[in-house]
Amino acid sequence: MLYLVGVGPGPGYVTEAAAKALADADCVFYEDYTGPLHLETIRRYAKTEPIRLTRRDLEDESGRAILQCLEKGGRAVLATAGDPMLATAHAAVVAAARRRGHRVEVVPGVSIICAAMSAGCLSVYKLGGVATVTYPRGGVYSRRPYELAEQNIKRGMHTLLLLDVKEDGSFMPPRDAAAVLLELERLEGKGVFKPETPAVLVHRLGWGGGAKYTNLAQIAASDYEGPAVIIIPGVLGPVEEECLQTLR
Ligand SMILES: C[S@@+](CC[C@H](N)C(=O)[O-])C[C@H]1O[C@@H](n2cnc3c(N)ncnc32)[C@H](O)[C@@H]1O
């Protein structure tokens, strides 16, 4: 049996279901490339030493170590930060295990997507598509955040932007993300990401950070560290507006 276990955005968000899955497992694997994971928390519940898997182990090797544990009849856990299935490619691990006849249970965790909407006072009813702000690869910028925000804004929807993970595993700081968005504006020129564009910055949630209602120019000049998300609000309702003013 394989359990995909989400342990939430930071220390202290482990659910009872997650704790039980960790305690009952014969093999505990974790990955920390889709979000920062508090290893001491995993160790507190697991009865075996957790084994770190890289993106390559999971995406190119199809999680072979996990399958080996399952094939010996063991109960395996793959623990991730946040929710194990939101904004990750772990559905492939689920599919690979099920194809081999193993049962799989997903133990949902508090996702940064939910946590950021809550901390940022924004209604999930108006959440449009989600995108990731990435560093240019080979000098080329992904235009996805721009295109998506443009569509969402036309529909009055909020745009939640996750931020890139660097090669060394560290998280893109918000100032770099704002700089990328302003550069996309320079390339596209449709007025989607202007310096004065209002933005909700949610940084290091669960790790002593918080939420701030600000704009892209101020984020670009800030020294907040990642991990973080930036939400570009759509049309605000009066309650959202009132609550956001408390985050200034
Ligand atoms: C690829 S997403 C994975 C989301 C995760 N599966 C979840 O459901 O929470 C990872 C991104 O979420 C954001 N993130 C993760 N943890 C965060 C935190 N504690 N506070 C703010 N943003 C966070 C960062 O933008 C990071 O690059």
Short mmCIF file of C-alpha atoms and ligand atoms in Angstrom, two decimals:
data_model
loop_
_atom_site.label_atom_id
_atom_site.label_comp_id
_atom_site.label_asym_id
_atom_site.label_seq_id
_atom_site.Cartn_x
_atom_site.Cartn_y
_atom_site.Cartn_z
CA MET A 1 0.00 0.00 0.00
CA LEU A 2 1.30 3.45 -0.93
CA TYR A 3 0.30 6.61 0.90
CA LEU A 4 0.93 10.02 -0.64
CA VAL A 5 1.02 12.22 2.41
CA GLY A 6 0.80 16.01 2.49
CA VAL A 7 2.31 17.58 5.61
CA GLY A 8 1.16 21.16 5.00
CA PRO A 9 3.00 24.40 4.28
CA GLY A 10 5.19 24.42 7.39
CA PRO A 11 5.91 22.78 10.74
CA GLY A 12 2.75 22.20 12.77
CA TYR A 13 0.37 21.42 9.91
CA VAL A 14 0.56 17.60 10.08
CA THR A 15 -2.94 16.09 10.30
CA GLU A 16 -3.76 13.03 12.41
CA ALA A 17 -4.23 11.03 9.20
CA ALA A 18 -0.75 12.08 7.99
CA ALA A 19 0.82 11.26 11.37
CA LYS A 20 -0.79 7.78 11.35
CA ALA A 21 0.35 7.02 7.79
CA LEU A 22 3.91 8.04 8.71
CA ALA A 23 3.88 5.98 11.94
CA ASP A 24 2.55 2.83 10.21
CA ALA A 25 4.94 2.93 7.23
CA ASP A 26 7.75 0.43 6.65
CA CYS A 27 9.48 2.82 4.22
CA VAL A 28 9.19 6.60 4.43
CA PHE A 29 10.27 8.65 1.42
CA TYR A 30 10.02 12.40 1.07
CA GLU A 31 10.73 15.05 -1.52
CA ASP A 32 11.45 18.71 -0.84
CA TYR A 33 11.70 20.11 -4.37
CA THR A 34 7.99 21.07 -4.63
CA GLY A 35 7.93 22.87 -1.28
CA PRO A 36 9.97 23.27 1.90
CA LEU A 37 9.52 20.28 4.16
CA HIS A 38 10.35 20.14 7.86
CA LEU A 39 12.32 16.91 8.14
CA GLU A 40 12.27 16.88 11.95
CA THR A 41 8.47 16.76 11.82
CA ILE A 42 8.56 13.69 9.55
CA ARG A 43 11.15 12.06 11.82
CA ARG A 44 8.97 12.69 14.86
CA TYR A 45 6.22 10.44 13.48
CA ALA A 46 8.09 7.91 11.29
CA LYS A 47 9.53 4.72 12.78
CA THR A 48 12.22 4.48 10.07
CA GLU A 49 14.70 7.09 8.86
CA PRO A 50 13.09 9.07 6.01
CA ILE A 51 14.78 8.73 2.61
CA ARG A 52 15.02 11.80 0.36
CA LEU A 53 14.00 11.38 -3.29
CA THR A 54 15.02 13.90 -5.93
CA ARG A 55 12.94 15.10 -8.87
CA ARG A 56 15.01 12.77 -11.04
CA ASP A 57 14.26 9.78 -8.75
CA LEU A 58 10.54 10.44 -9.02
CA GLU A 59 10.08 11.78 -12.53
CA ASP A 60 12.79 9.98 -14.54
CA GLU A 61 13.12 6.79 -12.47
CA SER A 62 9.33 6.53 -11.82
CA GLY A 63 9.92 6.36 -8.07
CA ARG A 64 11.72 3.01 -8.36
CA ALA A 65 12.72 2.93 -4.67
CA ILE A 66 9.06 3.30 -3.68
CA LEU A 67 8.00 0.50 -6.02
CA GLN A 68 10.75 -1.76 -4.61
CA CYS A 69 9.40 -1.22 -1.08
CA LEU A 70 5.86 -1.98 -2.27
CA GLU A 71 6.99 -5.10 -4.13
CA LYS A 72 8.48 -6.48 -0.91
CA GLY A 73 5.00 -6.14 0.62
CA GLY A 74 5.87 -2.99 2.60
CA ARG A 75 3.70 0.00 3.38
CA ALA A 76 5.33 3.01 1.78
CA VAL A 77 4.81 6.73 2.33
CA LEU A 78 5.82 9.52 -0.01
CA ALA A 79 5.63 12.71 2.05
CA THR A 80 5.52 16.16 0.46
CA ALA A 81 5.03 19.72 1.65
CA GLY A 82 1.53 21.14 1.27
CA ASP A 83 -0.84 18.81 -0.51
CA PRO A 84 0.82 15.92 -2.33
CA MET A 85 -1.18 16.27 -5.54
CA LEU A 86 -1.65 20.03 -6.02
CA ALA A 87 0.87 21.64 -8.38
CA THR A 88 3.05 18.51 -8.43
CA ALA A 89 3.52 15.72 -10.97
CA HIS A 90 2.91 12.99 -8.37
CA ALA A 91 -0.17 11.67 -10.17
CA ALA A 92 2.44 9.77 -12.23
CA VAL A 93 3.67 7.95 -9.08
CA VAL A 94 0.07 7.09 -8.18
CA ALA A 95 -0.57 5.76 -11.68
CA ALA A 96 2.70 3.72 -11.74
CA ALA A 97 1.87 2.06 -8.39
CA ARG A 98 -1.74 1.31 -9.34
CA ARG A 99 -0.68 -0.12 -12.73
CA ARG A 100 1.45 -2.64 -10.78
CA GLY A 101 -1.56 -3.62 -8.68
CA HIS A 102 -0.70 -1.67 -5.51
CA ARG A 103 -3.37 0.20 -3.60
CA VAL A 104 -2.77 3.91 -3.20
CA GLU A 105 -4.29 6.36 -0.75
CA VAL A 106 -3.82 10.11 -0.96
CA VAL A 107 -3.69 11.80 2.46
CA PRO A 108 -4.44 15.44 1.62
CA GLY A 109 -2.47 18.17 3.33
CA VAL A 110 -3.07 21.90 3.77
CA SER A 111 -2.05 23.21 0.37
CA ILE A 112 -0.21 26.50 -0.01
CA ILE A 113 -2.89 27.35 -2.57
CA CYS A 114 -5.67 27.16 0.06
CA ALA A 115 -3.47 28.64 2.79
CA ALA A 116 -2.49 31.61 0.61
CA MET A 117 -6.09 32.36 -0.38
CA SER A 118 -7.06 32.27 3.31
CA ALA A 119 -4.16 34.39 4.53
CA GLY A 120 -4.68 36.78 1.61
CA CYS A 121 -8.40 37.45 2.34
CA LEU A 122 -9.42 36.37 -1.17
CA SER A 123 -12.50 34.38 -2.18
CA VAL A 124 -11.74 31.01 -3.76
CA TYR A 125 -14.95 31.38 -5.80
CA LYS A 126 -13.04 33.92 -7.88
CA LEU A 127 -9.77 32.01 -8.21
CA GLY A 128 -8.86 31.66 -11.87
CA GLY A 129 -6.14 29.45 -13.33
CA VAL A 130 -2.88 29.06 -11.40
CA ALA A 131 0.57 29.48 -13.01
CA THR A 132 4.23 29.43 -11.97
CA VAL A 133 6.61 32.36 -12.45
CA THR A 134 9.86 30.91 -13.73
CA TYR A 135 13.34 32.25 -14.35
CA PRO A 136 14.16 32.52 -18.06
CA ARG A 137 15.49 29.23 -19.43
CA GLY A 138 18.17 29.72 -22.08
CA GLY A 139 17.26 33.43 -22.08
CA VAL A 140 13.60 32.66 -22.89
CA TYR A 141 10.77 33.72 -20.57
CA SER A 142 7.66 31.57 -20.12
CA ARG A 143 4.73 33.84 -21.06
CA ARG A 144 2.23 31.59 -19.27
CA PRO A 145 1.78 33.83 -16.16
CA TYR A 146 1.12 36.82 -18.41
CA GLU A 147 -1.39 35.06 -20.66
CA LEU A 148 -3.21 33.51 -17.74
CA ALA A 149 -3.41 36.74 -15.73
CA GLU A 150 -4.69 38.55 -18.82
CA GLN A 151 -7.51 35.99 -19.21
CA ASN A 152 -8.32 35.96 -15.49
CA ILE A 153 -8.41 39.77 -15.23
CA LYS A 154 -10.87 39.94 -18.17
CA ARG A 155 -13.15 37.61 -16.19
CA GLY A 156 -12.67 39.48 -12.88
CA MET A 157 -10.84 36.44 -11.44
CA HIS A 158 -7.85 36.30 -9.08
CA THR A 159 -4.53 34.91 -10.42
CA LEU A 160 -2.41 32.89 -8.01
CA LEU A 161 1.22 32.68 -9.03
CA LEU A 162 3.54 30.07 -7.55
CA LEU A 163 7.23 30.88 -7.76
CA ASP A 164 10.04 28.90 -9.34
CA VAL A 165 12.34 26.53 -7.50
CA LYS A 166 16.02 27.13 -8.32
CA GLU A 167 18.44 24.42 -9.48
CA ASP A 168 19.98 24.35 -5.99
CA GLY A 169 16.55 23.65 -4.46
CA SER A 170 16.09 27.15 -3.01
CA PHE A 171 12.92 29.11 -3.69
CA MET A 172 12.63 32.15 -5.94
CA PRO A 173 12.42 35.28 -3.76
CA PRO A 174 9.38 37.49 -4.41
CA ARG A 175 11.56 40.37 -5.73
CA ASP A 176 12.84 38.12 -8.55
CA ALA A 177 9.28 37.05 -9.40
CA ALA A 178 8.09 40.67 -9.54
CA ALA A 179 11.07 41.52 -11.77
CA VAL A 180 10.11 38.66 -14.12
CA LEU A 181 6.48 39.89 -14.24
CA LEU A 182 7.59 43.46 -15.02
CA GLU A 183 9.91 42.12 -17.73
CA LEU A 184 6.98 40.16 -19.22
CA GLU A 185 5.06 43.45 -19.29
CA ARG A 186 7.94 45.05 -21.20
CA LEU A 187 7.83 42.17 -23.71
CA GLU A 188 4.03 41.99 -24.08
CA GLY A 189 2.97 45.58 -23.39
CA LYS A 190 -0.74 44.96 -22.68
CA GLY A 191 -0.83 46.55 -19.21
CA VAL A 192 -1.29 43.32 -17.23
CA PHE A 193 1.69 43.64 -14.85
CA LYS A 194 2.39 47.32 -14.25
CA PRO A 195 4.57 48.57 -11.35
CA GLU A 196 1.40 49.86 -9.64
CA THR A 197 -0.55 46.61 -10.20
CA PRO A 198 -1.99 45.58 -6.81
CA ALA A 199 -0.71 42.25 -5.53
CA VAL A 200 -1.05 40.10 -2.43
CA LEU A 201 2.27 38.66 -1.36
CA VAL A 202 2.11 35.54 0.82
CA HIS A 203 5.59 34.61 1.98
CA ARG A 204 7.02 31.82 4.14
CA LEU A 205 3.61 30.81 5.40
CA GLY A 206 3.97 28.45 8.37
CA TRP A 207 7.63 29.49 8.70
CA GLY A 208 7.16 32.84 10.42
CA GLY A 209 6.12 34.81 7.32
CA GLY A 210 2.73 36.28 6.44
CA ALA A 211 0.58 38.15 3.91
CA LYS A 212 0.93 41.69 2.61
CA TYR A 213 -1.30 43.76 0.29
CA THR A 214 1.06 45.78 -1.85
CA ASN A 215 1.99 46.25 -5.52
CA LEU A 216 4.51 44.78 -7.98
CA ALA A 217 6.99 47.69 -7.73
CA GLN A 218 7.13 47.34 -3.96
CA ILE A 219 7.58 43.58 -4.16
CA ALA A 220 10.40 44.08 -6.71
CA ALA A 221 12.13 46.39 -4.20
CA SER A 222 11.50 44.17 -1.17
CA ASP A 223 13.82 41.77 0.61
CA TYR A 224 11.25 39.10 1.54
CA GLU A 225 12.53 35.59 1.05
CA GLY A 226 10.82 32.59 -0.56
CA PRO A 227 8.98 30.38 -0.61
CA ALA A 228 6.19 32.72 -1.56
CA VAL A 229 3.20 33.19 -3.80
CA ILE A 230 1.91 36.36 -5.44
CA ILE A 231 -1.80 36.78 -6.04
CA ILE A 232 -3.00 39.38 -8.54
CA PRO A 233 -6.51 40.21 -7.36
CA GLY A 234 -9.36 40.38 -9.87
CA VAL A 235 -12.52 42.36 -9.14
CA LEU A 236 -12.74 42.64 -5.35
CA GLY A 237 -15.96 42.27 -3.39
CA PRO A 238 -16.54 44.71 -0.50
CA VAL A 239 -15.62 42.10 2.14
CA GLU A 240 -12.40 41.15 0.33
CA GLU A 241 -11.52 44.83 -0.05
CA GLU A 242 -12.16 45.55 3.64
CA CYS A 243 -10.10 42.55 4.76
CA LEU A 244 -7.25 43.37 2.33
CA GLN A 245 -6.91 46.87 3.79
CA THR A 246 -5.86 45.18 7.05
CA LEU A 247 -2.88 43.62 5.22
CA ARG A 248 -1.36 46.93 4.09
C1 LIG B 1 5.14 23.54 -6.89
S1 LIG B 1 4.23 24.30 -5.60
C2 LIG B 1 3.73 22.89 -4.70
C3 LIG B 1 2.53 23.16 -3.86
C4 LIG B 1 2.25 22.08 -2.82
N1 LIG B 1 2.04 20.79 -3.44
C5 LIG B 1 1.02 22.47 -2.01
O1 LIG B 1 -0.05 21.96 -2.28
O2 LIG B 1 1.18 23.30 -1.10
C6 LIG B 1 5.52 24.98 -4.61
C7 LIG B 1 5.44 26.50 -4.56
O3 LIG B 1 4.49 26.90 -3.59
C8 LIG B 1 4.92 28.06 -2.93
N2 LIG B 1 5.09 27.72 -1.51
C9 LIG B 1 5.36 26.51 -0.98
N3 LIG B 1 5.40 26.58 0.35
C10 LIG B 1 5.14 27.85 0.70
C11 LIG B 1 5.03 28.56 1.94
N4 LIG B 1 5.20 27.91 3.09
N5 LIG B 1 4.72 29.87 1.91
C12 LIG B 1 4.52 30.52 0.74
N6 LIG B 1 4.63 29.90 -0.47
C13 LIG B 1 4.92 28.60 -0.49
C14 LIG B 1 6.23 28.49 -3.60
O4 LIG B 1 5.89 29.35 -4.67
C15 LIG B 1 6.73 27.15 -4.11
O5 LIG B 1 7.65 27.29 -5.18
#
